[in-house]
């Protein structure tokens, strides 16, 4: 019987519920709240007491996934800690200190321990805190987390869903690496954690804790927690609702943030090889709880609370994103009168609203088009009148120039006619003069 009740136990918290839907065991088998149900005793063995075993076998066959986001400055030891946590070598390439902006690099690995398979995704923030202007260093991280939630939501809203074999890329835990300055948190750390606390489970860790003394480390932890509380940053608290792990989780909540040291090198201490960092003055053992909190972090992150981190991601952070997204889309659970509204009614109301908005915009565009056409016609008419006026003006100028040319042509023709007359008269006088001179010469000869 499925209902909204919730209770936890160590067995329920240890295994993933079928098909990675991230709902708890109690959501499947919690008793119905109807008090009219009659309790009955069985007269013999039925067999449904094997349901936990069936669930374990099915979950083991399907495998599990876990996604970790590592945030910290370049060279602070993120990759080394991941290698140490999972006792392997992820073969990460070194990052440069000269990245122009923050980039997120995700790498997925298939791990197996005994008969349990784990698909682990490690997301590293390349170039975080290396830029001169760190104002928007957190934005690529926020965008990446939102993209993973959006991808899952789109898959969930499909008609034909395949969530049983869907690779869940939502981030289940964020290890925020704090520089071991011994003074206080940087402004970038506070701003980034404040932006992420509603989107991912933040577990602060003090990196390279072997560079600070024990007394300074204790004061540094108190200072960090005080600053987180005063700035309203909500970090992940290990759950206390399960009696089997409440005691250890209560103790570990008092050790936050964990001061860790990572190393994959093995050093001979006594007659035993241990993971450690060797210095000229001595050896820092990674798995020695008197040297650092690495064992505490591994126990809390992997052995005790991994399933709770997955569940919190789904029931808290993803549900918050999903609710905000659906509210932005206009979906509501109740109407203004606080009456329940079905999805069909909400869809029809949203569709009607969309069609009305579409018609309104079409009408606005039509009116705008008509107005633009009228404005264009007016501009064309003004341009036509201007061209017509220029044409008339040019026509008048042409007529005036033509009249002037006609007058000049007429004067020229008159001058030419007068010149021809004078030339003819001159030629006639010259001819007469030649005739007279010729007669005189003849008479003189005679």
Short mmCIF file of C-alpha atoms in Angstrom, two decimals:
data_model
loop_
_atom_site.label_atom_id
_atom_site.label_comp_id
_atom_site.label_asym_id
_atom_site.label_seq_id
_atom_site.Cartn_x
_atom_site.Cartn_y
_atom_site.Cartn_z
CA UNK A 1 0.00 0.00 0.00
CA UNK A 2 1.61 3.28 -1.09
CA UNK A 3 1.05 6.43 0.94
CA UNK A 4 2.94 9.54 1.98
CA UNK A 5 4.10 8.27 5.37
CA UNK A 6 7.79 8.04 6.20
CA UNK A 7 9.85 6.12 8.67
CA UNK A 8 13.44 4.98 8.42
CA UNK A 9 15.54 2.08 9.57
CA UNK A 10 19.04 0.88 8.89
CA UNK A 11 17.82 -1.78 6.45
CA UNK A 12 15.56 0.64 4.60
CA UNK A 13 18.33 3.23 4.35
CA UNK A 14 20.90 0.76 3.08
CA UNK A 15 19.42 -0.05 -0.31
CA UNK A 16 18.06 1.80 -3.31
CA UNK A 17 14.40 1.30 -4.03
CA UNK A 18 13.45 -0.23 -7.37
CA UNK A 19 14.29 1.50 -10.63
CA UNK A 20 16.11 4.34 -8.87
CA UNK A 21 12.96 6.35 -8.17
CA UNK A 22 14.54 7.40 -4.85
CA UNK A 23 11.53 6.72 -2.62
CA UNK A 24 12.01 5.07 0.72
CA UNK A 25 10.99 1.57 1.77
CA UNK A 26 8.34 2.97 4.07
CA UNK A 27 6.69 4.74 1.12
CA UNK A 28 5.94 1.27 -0.30
CA UNK A 29 4.92 -0.65 2.76
CA UNK A 30 3.72 1.93 5.26
CA UNK A 31 0.28 1.15 6.56
CA UNK A 32 -2.66 3.11 5.18
CA UNK A 33 -3.91 5.90 7.43
CA UNK A 34 -7.44 4.51 7.28
CA UNK A 35 -8.16 3.36 10.83
CA UNK A 36 -10.97 1.12 9.61
CA UNK A 37 -8.47 -1.48 8.37
CA UNK A 38 -8.66 -4.62 10.50
CA UNK A 39 -5.47 -6.26 11.75
CA UNK A 40 -5.39 -9.97 11.08
CA UNK A 41 -3.09 -12.71 12.25
CA UNK A 42 -1.83 -15.32 9.82
CA UNK A 43 -2.44 -18.96 10.47
CA UNK A 44 0.60 -20.00 8.48
CA UNK A 45 3.52 -18.89 6.38
CA UNK A 46 2.59 -16.80 3.32
CA UNK A 47 5.91 -15.55 2.01
CA UNK A 48 5.76 -11.76 1.78
CA UNK A 49 8.42 -11.56 4.49
CA UNK A 50 10.86 -12.14 1.62
CA UNK A 51 10.07 -8.73 0.11
CA UNK A 52 13.19 -7.07 1.66
CA UNK A 53 15.34 -9.82 0.14
CA UNK A 54 13.65 -9.36 -3.24
CA UNK A 55 14.27 -5.63 -3.02
CA UNK A 56 17.92 -6.12 -2.11
CA UNK A 57 18.48 -8.59 -4.96
CA UNK A 58 16.78 -6.36 -7.51
CA UNK A 59 18.70 -3.26 -6.40
CA UNK A 60 21.98 -5.16 -6.42
CA UNK A 61 21.38 -6.39 -9.97
CA UNK A 62 20.48 -2.91 -11.20
CA UNK A 63 23.42 -1.23 -9.49
CA UNK A 64 23.61 2.23 -7.97
CA UNK A 65 24.79 5.65 -9.02
CA UNK A 66 26.39 8.39 -6.98
CA UNK A 67 27.51 11.80 -8.19
CA UNK A 68 29.98 14.02 -6.31
CA UNK A 69 30.75 17.68 -7.02
CA UNK A 70 34.19 18.87 -5.88
CA UNK A 71 34.55 22.64 -5.51
CA UNK A 72 37.82 24.28 -4.57
CA UNK A 73 40.79 26.19 -5.82
CA UNK A 74 43.20 24.61 -8.25
CA UNK A 75 45.82 22.53 -6.47
CA UNK A 76 43.96 22.24 -3.19
CA UNK A 77 43.85 18.42 -3.40
CA UNK A 78 40.42 17.56 -4.86
CA UNK A 79 41.58 14.80 -7.21
CA UNK A 80 43.92 13.31 -4.62
CA UNK A 81 41.13 13.09 -2.05
CA UNK A 82 38.82 11.38 -4.57
CA UNK A 83 41.52 8.83 -5.35
CA UNK A 84 42.01 8.23 -1.63
CA UNK A 85 38.28 7.98 -0.85
CA UNK A 86 37.61 5.27 -3.42
CA UNK A 87 41.04 3.62 -3.15
CA UNK A 88 41.77 3.89 -6.86
CA UNK A 89 43.41 6.11 -9.44
CA UNK A 90 40.98 8.12 -11.56
CA UNK A 91 43.81 9.36 -13.82
CA UNK A 92 42.82 13.03 -13.74
CA UNK A 93 44.84 15.46 -15.81
CA UNK A 94 46.36 18.44 -14.04
CA UNK A 95 44.50 21.74 -14.32
CA UNK A 96 46.10 25.04 -15.23
CA UNK A 97 46.00 28.10 -12.98
CA UNK A 98 45.38 30.34 -15.99
CA UNK A 99 41.85 29.35 -17.05
CA UNK A 100 39.93 32.40 -18.30
CA UNK A 101 36.72 31.15 -16.69
CA UNK A 102 35.38 28.36 -14.50
CA UNK A 103 34.65 25.08 -16.31
CA UNK A 104 33.04 21.93 -14.99
CA UNK A 105 34.52 18.60 -16.04
CA UNK A 106 32.50 15.45 -15.33
CA UNK A 107 33.99 11.97 -15.51
CA UNK A 108 32.01 8.77 -14.94
CA UNK A 109 33.47 5.48 -13.71
CA UNK A 110 32.01 2.02 -13.14
CA UNK A 111 33.20 0.63 -9.81
CA UNK A 112 32.51 -2.71 -8.15
CA UNK A 113 32.99 -3.84 -4.57
CA UNK A 114 32.00 -7.42 -3.76
CA UNK A 115 28.79 -7.91 -5.77
CA UNK A 116 27.68 -4.25 -5.63
CA UNK A 117 28.19 -2.12 -8.73
CA UNK A 118 28.41 1.67 -8.45
CA UNK A 119 28.41 4.17 -11.27
CA UNK A 120 30.36 7.09 -9.85
CA UNK A 121 30.49 10.52 -11.46
CA UNK A 122 33.06 13.01 -10.21
CA UNK A 123 32.51 16.62 -11.30
CA UNK A 124 35.50 18.90 -10.87
CA UNK A 125 35.48 22.71 -11.04
CA UNK A 126 38.43 23.63 -13.25
CA UNK A 127 39.78 27.14 -12.67
CA UNK A 128 37.56 27.94 -9.68
CA UNK A 129 38.97 30.93 -7.79
CA UNK A 130 41.87 31.49 -10.23
CA UNK A 131 40.48 34.56 -12.01
CA UNK A 132 41.20 38.14 -10.99
CA UNK A 133 37.49 38.93 -11.10
CA UNK A 134 35.73 36.27 -9.03
CA UNK A 135 32.33 37.97 -9.04
CA UNK A 136 30.54 35.31 -11.12
CA UNK A 137 32.74 32.29 -10.37
CA UNK A 138 29.77 30.45 -8.84
CA UNK A 139 27.47 30.91 -11.85
CA UNK A 140 28.83 28.04 -14.02
CA UNK A 141 28.37 25.69 -11.05
CA UNK A 142 24.77 26.83 -10.49
CA UNK A 143 24.01 26.50 -14.20
CA UNK A 144 25.45 22.98 -14.32
CA UNK A 145 23.35 21.80 -11.37
CA UNK A 146 20.20 23.33 -12.87
CA UNK A 147 20.91 21.63 -16.20
CA UNK A 148 21.04 18.22 -14.53
CA UNK A 149 17.72 18.86 -12.77
CA UNK A 150 16.19 20.12 -16.02
CA UNK A 151 17.37 17.03 -17.90
CA UNK A 152 15.83 14.73 -15.29
CA UNK A 153 12.59 16.74 -15.27
CA UNK A 154 12.32 16.54 -19.06
CA UNK A 155 12.80 12.78 -18.89
CA UNK A 156 10.21 12.54 -16.12
CA UNK A 157 7.65 14.53 -18.12
CA UNK A 158 7.96 12.41 -21.26
CA UNK A 159 5.03 10.27 -22.35
CA UNK A 160 7.31 7.26 -22.79
CA UNK A 161 9.70 7.39 -19.86
CA UNK A 162 12.68 5.15 -19.32
CA UNK A 163 13.72 6.06 -15.79
CA UNK A 164 14.65 2.47 -14.97
CA UNK A 165 17.73 2.68 -17.20
CA UNK A 166 18.19 6.45 -17.15
CA UNK A 167 21.61 7.66 -16.02
CA UNK A 168 20.81 10.03 -13.19
CA UNK A 169 23.30 12.90 -13.42
CA UNK A 170 21.91 14.94 -10.53
CA UNK A 171 24.58 15.80 -7.98
CA UNK A 172 24.09 14.00 -4.68
CA UNK A 173 26.91 15.54 -2.66
CA UNK A 174 29.10 18.62 -2.89
CA UNK A 175 32.49 18.48 -1.19
CA UNK A 176 33.47 22.11 -0.69
CA UNK A 177 37.22 22.37 -0.14
CA UNK A 178 38.22 25.18 2.21
CA UNK A 179 41.76 26.53 2.16
CA UNK A 180 43.54 25.89 5.52
CA UNK A 181 44.22 29.56 6.23
CA UNK A 182 43.31 29.29 9.90
CA UNK A 183 41.55 32.66 9.90
CA UNK A 184 38.12 32.74 8.25
CA UNK A 185 36.23 31.84 5.11
CA UNK A 186 36.82 33.81 1.95
CA UNK A 187 34.02 35.91 0.51
CA UNK A 188 33.97 33.65 -2.55
CA UNK A 189 33.38 30.61 -0.33
CA UNK A 190 30.47 32.22 1.51
CA UNK A 191 28.82 33.52 -1.67
CA UNK A 192 29.21 30.21 -3.50
CA UNK A 193 27.88 28.07 -0.64
CA UNK A 194 24.96 30.46 -0.16
CA UNK A 195 24.04 30.08 -3.83
CA UNK A 196 24.30 26.28 -3.70
CA UNK A 197 22.79 25.33 -0.33
CA UNK A 198 19.27 25.02 -1.79
CA UNK A 199 20.47 23.01 -4.80
CA UNK A 200 22.90 20.40 -3.46
CA UNK A 201 24.01 18.75 -0.21
CA UNK A 202 27.09 20.70 0.87
CA UNK A 203 29.70 18.98 3.02
CA UNK A 204 32.53 21.41 3.87
CA UNK A 205 36.01 19.97 4.25
CA UNK A 206 39.25 21.65 5.25
CA UNK A 207 41.81 20.54 2.69
CA UNK A 208 45.46 19.83 3.47
CA UNK A 209 44.74 19.86 7.18
CA UNK A 210 48.31 18.76 7.95
CA UNK A 211 49.46 22.33 7.28
CA UNK A 212 47.76 23.69 10.38
CA UNK A 213 48.26 22.85 14.05
CA UNK A 214 45.60 21.05 16.11
CA UNK A 215 44.77 24.04 18.29
CA UNK A 216 44.49 26.35 15.29
CA UNK A 217 42.43 23.71 13.48
CA UNK A 218 39.92 23.49 16.34
CA UNK A 219 39.52 27.28 16.41
CA UNK A 220 39.29 27.34 12.61
CA UNK A 221 36.43 24.82 12.65
CA UNK A 222 34.50 26.87 15.22
CA UNK A 223 35.10 30.02 13.18
CA UNK A 224 33.87 28.38 9.96
CA UNK A 225 30.66 27.05 11.52
CA UNK A 226 30.01 30.43 13.15
CA UNK A 227 30.39 32.23 9.84
CA UNK A 228 28.17 29.73 8.06
CA UNK A 229 25.41 30.17 10.64
CA UNK A 230 25.69 33.97 10.70
CA UNK A 231 25.47 34.12 6.90
CA UNK A 232 22.52 31.73 6.70
CA UNK A 233 24.36 28.98 4.80
CA UNK A 234 22.61 25.61 5.18
CA UNK A 235 25.11 22.76 4.95
CA UNK A 236 24.17 19.08 4.94
CA UNK A 237 23.47 17.67 8.39
CA UNK A 238 23.73 13.92 8.87
CA UNK A 239 20.22 12.57 9.60
CA UNK A 240 19.14 11.73 13.13
CA UNK A 241 15.76 10.09 12.43
CA UNK A 242 17.22 6.59 12.17
CA UNK A 243 17.94 5.20 15.62
CA UNK A 244 20.61 2.84 14.32
CA UNK A 245 22.83 5.69 13.07
CA UNK A 246 21.51 8.65 15.08
CA UNK A 247 24.23 8.40 17.71
CA UNK A 248 27.15 8.31 15.30
CA UNK A 249 25.60 11.00 13.09
CA UNK A 250 25.09 13.26 16.09
CA UNK A 251 28.74 12.89 16.97
CA UNK A 252 29.89 13.49 13.40
CA UNK A 253 27.73 16.59 13.01
CA UNK A 254 29.87 18.06 15.80
CA UNK A 255 33.05 17.39 13.80
CA UNK A 256 31.98 19.42 10.75
CA UNK A 257 33.80 20.64 8.78
CA UNK A 258 36.04 17.61 8.34
CA UNK A 259 39.76 18.31 8.27
CA UNK A 260 41.14 15.87 5.70
CA UNK A 261 44.43 14.81 4.20
CA UNK A 262 44.59 12.83 0.96
CA UNK A 263 47.37 10.60 -0.30
CA UNK A 264 47.69 7.51 -2.48
CA UNK A 265 51.30 6.88 -1.49
CA UNK A 266 52.05 4.06 0.91
CA UNK A 267 54.66 4.50 3.64
CA UNK A 268 56.08 1.87 5.95
CA UNK A 269 55.06 2.66 9.53
CA UNK A 270 56.35 0.04 11.95
CA UNK A 271 55.81 -3.19 10.08
CA UNK A 272 52.73 -2.07 8.14
CA UNK A 273 52.24 -0.18 4.87
CA UNK A 274 49.75 2.66 5.28
CA UNK A 275 48.55 5.55 3.13
CA UNK A 276 50.38 8.59 4.39
CA UNK A 277 52.27 11.75 3.56
CA UNK A 278 55.91 11.67 4.58
CA UNK A 279 57.68 14.85 5.66
CA UNK A 280 61.20 15.46 6.99
CA UNK A 281 59.75 15.87 10.46
CA UNK A 282 57.45 12.84 10.41
CA UNK A 283 54.59 10.95 8.76
CA UNK A 284 50.92 12.00 8.50
CA UNK A 285 48.76 8.88 8.26
CA UNK A 286 45.61 9.41 6.21
CA UNK A 287 43.57 6.74 8.02
CA UNK A 288 44.75 7.66 11.49
CA UNK A 289 41.88 9.52 13.19
CA UNK A 290 44.28 11.33 15.50
CA UNK A 291 46.00 12.84 12.44
CA UNK A 292 42.97 13.89 10.33
CA UNK A 293 39.24 13.31 9.77
CA UNK A 294 39.57 11.32 6.55
CA UNK A 295 38.09 8.14 8.07
CA UNK A 296 35.16 10.12 9.47
CA UNK A 297 34.46 11.65 6.06
CA UNK A 298 34.62 8.28 4.31
CA UNK A 299 32.35 6.62 6.86
CA UNK A 300 29.77 9.42 6.76
CA UNK A 301 29.85 9.95 3.00
CA UNK A 302 29.97 6.37 1.75
CA UNK A 303 29.32 3.79 4.46
CA UNK A 304 26.49 5.41 6.46
CA UNK A 305 24.74 8.24 4.63
CA UNK A 306 25.18 7.67 0.88
CA UNK A 307 21.55 6.60 0.44
CA UNK A 308 20.32 9.54 2.52
CA UNK A 309 22.32 11.92 0.31
CA UNK A 310 20.63 10.41 -2.74
CA UNK A 311 17.24 10.62 -1.10
CA UNK A 312 17.75 14.22 0.01
CA UNK A 313 18.76 15.16 -3.51
CA UNK A 314 15.52 13.76 -4.87
CA UNK A 315 13.03 14.66 -2.14
CA UNK A 316 14.41 18.06 -1.20
CA UNK A 317 16.57 19.75 -3.82
CA UNK A 318 15.05 18.25 -6.96
CA UNK A 319 11.51 18.63 -5.63
CA UNK A 320 12.20 22.29 -4.90
CA UNK A 321 13.50 22.80 -8.46
CA UNK A 322 10.57 20.84 -9.92
CA UNK A 323 8.00 22.79 -7.91
CA UNK A 324 9.47 26.16 -8.89
CA UNK A 325 9.66 25.08 -12.53
CA UNK A 326 6.06 23.87 -12.65
CA UNK A 327 4.87 27.02 -10.89
CA UNK A 328 6.68 29.07 -13.52
CA UNK A 329 4.80 27.06 -16.15
CA UNK A 330 1.52 27.97 -14.42
CA UNK A 331 0.65 24.65 -12.76
CA UNK A 332 -1.04 24.74 -9.36
CA UNK A 333 -2.33 22.12 -6.95
CA UNK A 334 -5.25 24.25 -5.78
CA UNK A 335 -7.38 27.02 -7.23
CA UNK A 336 -7.84 30.45 -5.58
CA UNK A 337 -10.57 28.90 -3.41
CA UNK A 338 -8.11 26.26 -2.10
CA UNK A 339 -9.90 23.48 -3.94
CA UNK A 340 -7.81 20.74 -5.57
CA UNK A 341 -7.23 21.14 -9.27
CA UNK A 342 -6.53 18.21 -11.54
CA UNK A 343 -3.70 18.23 -14.04
CA UNK A 344 -6.21 18.16 -16.89
CA UNK A 345 -8.00 21.25 -15.57
CA UNK A 346 -4.70 23.04 -15.09
CA UNK A 347 -3.61 22.07 -18.59
CA UNK A 348 -6.90 23.24 -20.13
CA UNK A 349 -6.77 26.51 -18.19
CA UNK A 350 -3.16 27.04 -19.22
CA UNK A 351 -4.01 26.16 -22.83
CA UNK A 352 -6.93 28.61 -22.84
CA UNK A 353 -4.71 31.27 -21.31
CA UNK A 354 -2.04 30.56 -23.89
CA UNK A 355 -4.52 30.77 -26.78
CA UNK A 356 -5.90 34.04 -25.43
CA UNK A 357 -2.41 35.40 -25.07
CA UNK A 358 -1.63 34.19 -28.58
CA UNK A 359 -4.74 35.92 -29.98
CA UNK A 360 -3.88 39.08 -28.06
CA UNK A 361 -0.38 39.08 -29.49
CA UNK A 362 -1.71 38.36 -32.97
CA UNK A 363 -4.09 41.30 -32.66
CA UNK A 364 -1.27 43.51 -31.40
CA UNK A 365 0.92 42.41 -34.28
CA UNK A 366 -1.90 43.01 -36.76
CA UNK A 367 -2.54 46.48 -35.40
CA UNK A 368 1.15 47.16 -35.38
CA UNK A 369 1.39 45.93 -38.96
CA UNK A 370 -1.50 48.16 -40.07
CA UNK A 371 0.06 51.12 -38.26
CA UNK A 372 3.43 50.43 -39.85
CA UNK A 373 1.77 50.16 -43.28
CA UNK A 374 -0.02 53.47 -42.78
CA UNK A 375 3.18 55.09 -41.62
CA UNK A 376 4.98 53.69 -44.65
CA UNK A 377 2.22 54.89 -47.00
CA UNK A 378 2.41 58.34 -45.44
CA UNK A 379 6.17 58.36 -45.87
CA UNK A 380 5.82 57.26 -49.50
CA UNK A 381 3.22 59.95 -50.19
CA UNK A 382 5.44 62.59 -48.62
CA UNK A 383 8.34 61.34 -50.70
CA UNK A 384 6.14 61.37 -53.82
CA UNK A 385 5.05 64.94 -53.17
CA UNK A 386 8.64 65.94 -52.59
CA UNK A 387 9.72 64.27 -55.84
CA UNK A 388 6.81 65.90 -57.70
CA UNK A 389 7.79 69.32 -56.37
CA UNK A 390 11.39 68.77 -57.38
CA UNK A 391 10.20 67.61 -60.81
CA UNK A 392 8.08 70.75 -61.32
CA UNK A 393 10.95 72.92 -60.19
CA UNK A 394 13.35 71.21 -62.57
CA UNK A 395 10.75 71.51 -65.32
CA UNK A 396 10.46 75.26 -64.78
CA UNK A 397 14.22 75.63 -64.73
CA UNK A 398 14.41 73.62 -67.95
CA UNK A 399 11.75 75.82 -69.63
CA UNK A 400 13.53 79.00 -68.55
CA UNK A 401 16.87 77.71 -69.81
CA UNK A 402 15.19 76.68 -73.07
CA UNK A 403 13.69 80.15 -73.56
CA UNK A 404 17.07 81.73 -72.92
CA UNK A 405 18.65 79.43 -75.45
CA UNK A 406 15.91 80.22 -78.00
CA UNK A 407 16.54 83.95 -77.55
CA UNK A 408 20.26 83.44 -78.01
CA UNK A 409 19.65 81.29 -81.10
CA UNK A 410 17.39 83.94 -82.59
CA UNK A 411 19.94 86.71 -81.96
CA UNK A 412 22.62 84.49 -83.46
CA UNK A 413 20.55 83.81 -86.57
CA UNK A 414 19.90 87.56 -87.02
CA UNK A 415 23.60 88.29 -86.62
CA UNK A 416 24.39 85.55 -89.13
CA UNK A 417 21.86 86.93 -91.67
CA UNK A 418 23.22 90.46 -91.28
CA UNK A 419 26.72 89.14 -91.70
CA UNK A 420 25.78 87.28 -94.89
CA UNK A 421 24.19 90.41 -96.34
CA UNK A 422 27.24 92.50 -95.59
CA UNK A 423 29.47 89.85 -97.08
CA UNK A 424 27.37 89.70 -100.30
CA UNK A 425 27.44 93.50 -100.63
CA UNK A 426 31.19 93.48 -100.11
CA UNK A 427 31.63 90.80 -102.75
CA UNK A 428 29.47 92.77 -105.19
CA UNK A 429 31.47 95.95 -104.67
CA UNK A 430 34.66 94.01 -105.13
CA UNK A 431 33.39 92.54 -108.41
CA UNK A 432 32.32 95.93 -109.71
CA UNK A 433 35.69 97.37 -108.78
CA UNK A 434 37.46 94.62 -110.69
CA UNK A 435 35.33 95.23 -113.81
CA UNK A 436 36.09 98.97 -113.80
CA UNK A 437 39.83 98.39 -113.40
CA UNK A 438 39.77 95.88 -116.25
CA UNK A 439 38.19 98.35 -118.71
CA UNK A 440 40.71 101.02 -117.81
CA UNK A 441 43.58 98.67 -118.59
CA UNK A 442 42.10 97.80 -121.97
CA UNK A 443 41.66 101.44 -122.91
CA UNK A 444 45.22 102.24 -121.90
CA UNK A 445 46.55 99.47 -124.09
CA UNK A 446 44.67 100.68 -127.06
#
